[in-house]
Amino acid sequence: MMLVGAALRKTGEGWEFASEAALEDFIWNNLQQLLGLTPLKRQYAVKGEVCDILALNQTKQLIILELKNAEDRYVIQQLTRYYDNLLDEKPFVEQIDYDQPVKLIAAAPCFHRHNLIDCKYNLLKIDLLQVSVIKNNQDFYLQLQNINTHQTSSIPIPYQELTFSSTSQNIPETPQMLLDWLGSCTGSEQQAILKLREKILSFDERVKEEIEGRNTIRYGRGKSKPIAEICYHRNTHKPIIFLWLPTPTSQQKEVIGRLRLWIDGETVTHVGHVPDGFGRMKLQSEWDAMPREKRPGNLYWSRSHKSFIPVTISKGYNNVPNTLESLADLALTKWLARI
């Protein structure tokens, strides 16, 4: 099984996950390779409290994992409450063997001395796993080490350190949020997306970069005059590019719409009209990889936003080459005509 990427950030001492959510995403998606466990549920609410990860081992024993991206002196108390709540309600009885003891795991970059005291006098056995992001040459690894037994497990993190140097002194510093997202992209995709940002922000002093929530960066003059969006897609752990371009259905009368771009390095391979969100379009190869029962009944293709499959643009789009730079130029030209 292919390892799923992650968002990392550099610290004074080394590297860490960009957020607790990024750490949870990576461990959840790679739980089998990392700890030999089968994922059961994540962010599971029981009696008003939320467990990060519930998992099973080969004998159907329940494992509760609580993850922290920083030191937290109350993690043992959290696990104790989850343990009591889950044994009281006993959910997922068909999957879990409740005759076996529940295993409790806390994973964090470091543990406060209060954690060690709490474990020492707690009647429950709780494993403390120290989380480390290790860089070896250009490769990154997630390492989990049991602080008592020193048993260690590690897996590669598909992450590529950014090497982009801006050619413009007049644009704002790249938001850390975007740098975090770009780590799971290839080097050529990183370069292409950062060049796209630089081109847009250098085009006109009226163009602004606005961060909306935790998953969207918009470029233009507010919501009414957008040029582009870069949105973080949590399922693939990658940023997705949207440009406001003539829609594929524009024939006699041109209509400007929000187009999602599928990229391979600097090349745009497909486009799809997605008015909001990420849409339902997937490449044919992505649909083929899905179980048949999860696919729509009719995988029809059209040039409208109702299509399930995006438009292939191997020979260019709207009379311009199918490169991210060329389509950005087209989006900027159309934006200028609208303001």
Steps between C-alpha positions, in 0.01 A plus 500: 500500500628845406587732789287813525684834515505754780537870574820580692666819618853588600573598861809631671601147604385303196163407350148437625152445365334826398209435736348238726248431222786434255659256748168323553436480125839343435482244782139409415578446132816299575393319817555150360853570376596690815352295786346198330149616598173519308328841512148486648380857569653844538369801691247266660267675747393311809329666800594843375871424460683432174761226453763572232536145366340165576676199347515121518780247501484156340314351798228773498646667809395867527779757490437866592756751370518861615734716291666828591719723286647666811555419868172458688491426871138374499519228234493214756179629655347524151582138421363388838166669430480354146571155645216531752255646247566233238474210746177646630338530155682216320450620141592289192438171683512304172855619430650527852573217743420665834620192691852619427650796689485834316843631398571869554763697307605865528723633222671840526834667415583517872339419832467722805630356828140508624416245227761263643367546856142444381604180322694377804195510726228426245349150524484483121802419283561785258768493230675832438633533144735787422430647156800619296533626143847401382671638191770282345658673200192592294273233649257543791381237747244482778642315800303375800704386800357346817667705776504202739599207277680714236332288233496704180299500179542737208366556149593742221307826467442595134618860541721720285675801652434827319789651303318785322662845487274793419602728214280786622568720801158664487270217602412389854685213664347163418245402768625222724173319438579471128857386569359229727264378225770489234714245682314201361525633140778409260782750455368605158148552640640710786686721253196533272260597781740753655570652157122522447462690829785735412359568152154582636622727783745682269236566234312794654526679834124454546541122522487381861578169668232408755500199731153363563474243778756220518466364147471788251725777367326733252657745253324799345286785631283327756236236429338703223813533279707180548787381280606182673469282807741252654306258719639223722336163428519294818426166330805526272704729730577728208408852388255525211514791252190686377509776238214719374501422128254459212295191583525193275139556390569859386422505127342809340479687832801483731427417864773534762486235770706332771703224335683231690839411350662156507876551468805287430795720587451818296261331255123523542353168385128553572257775596151486645241765580450480878286791625587439867685254720702221339216362289431138418724468193776240502739376236398175333795329671373619840150363434651170382693470828179531705285201597218471251231542768640843592491635145200690358261287300573685178850644453395738227734753343398845383659843485268641768545528877270197539758267345670228705816513288704815421588620150834383357707792363811332361497738201439818694191684618320805363776561244785499757753226588408262783761632745417651837679821402304541174165435666594744778569764233157432352332525842675832568396639161137403561512644854630833372213518255246443781613767747 
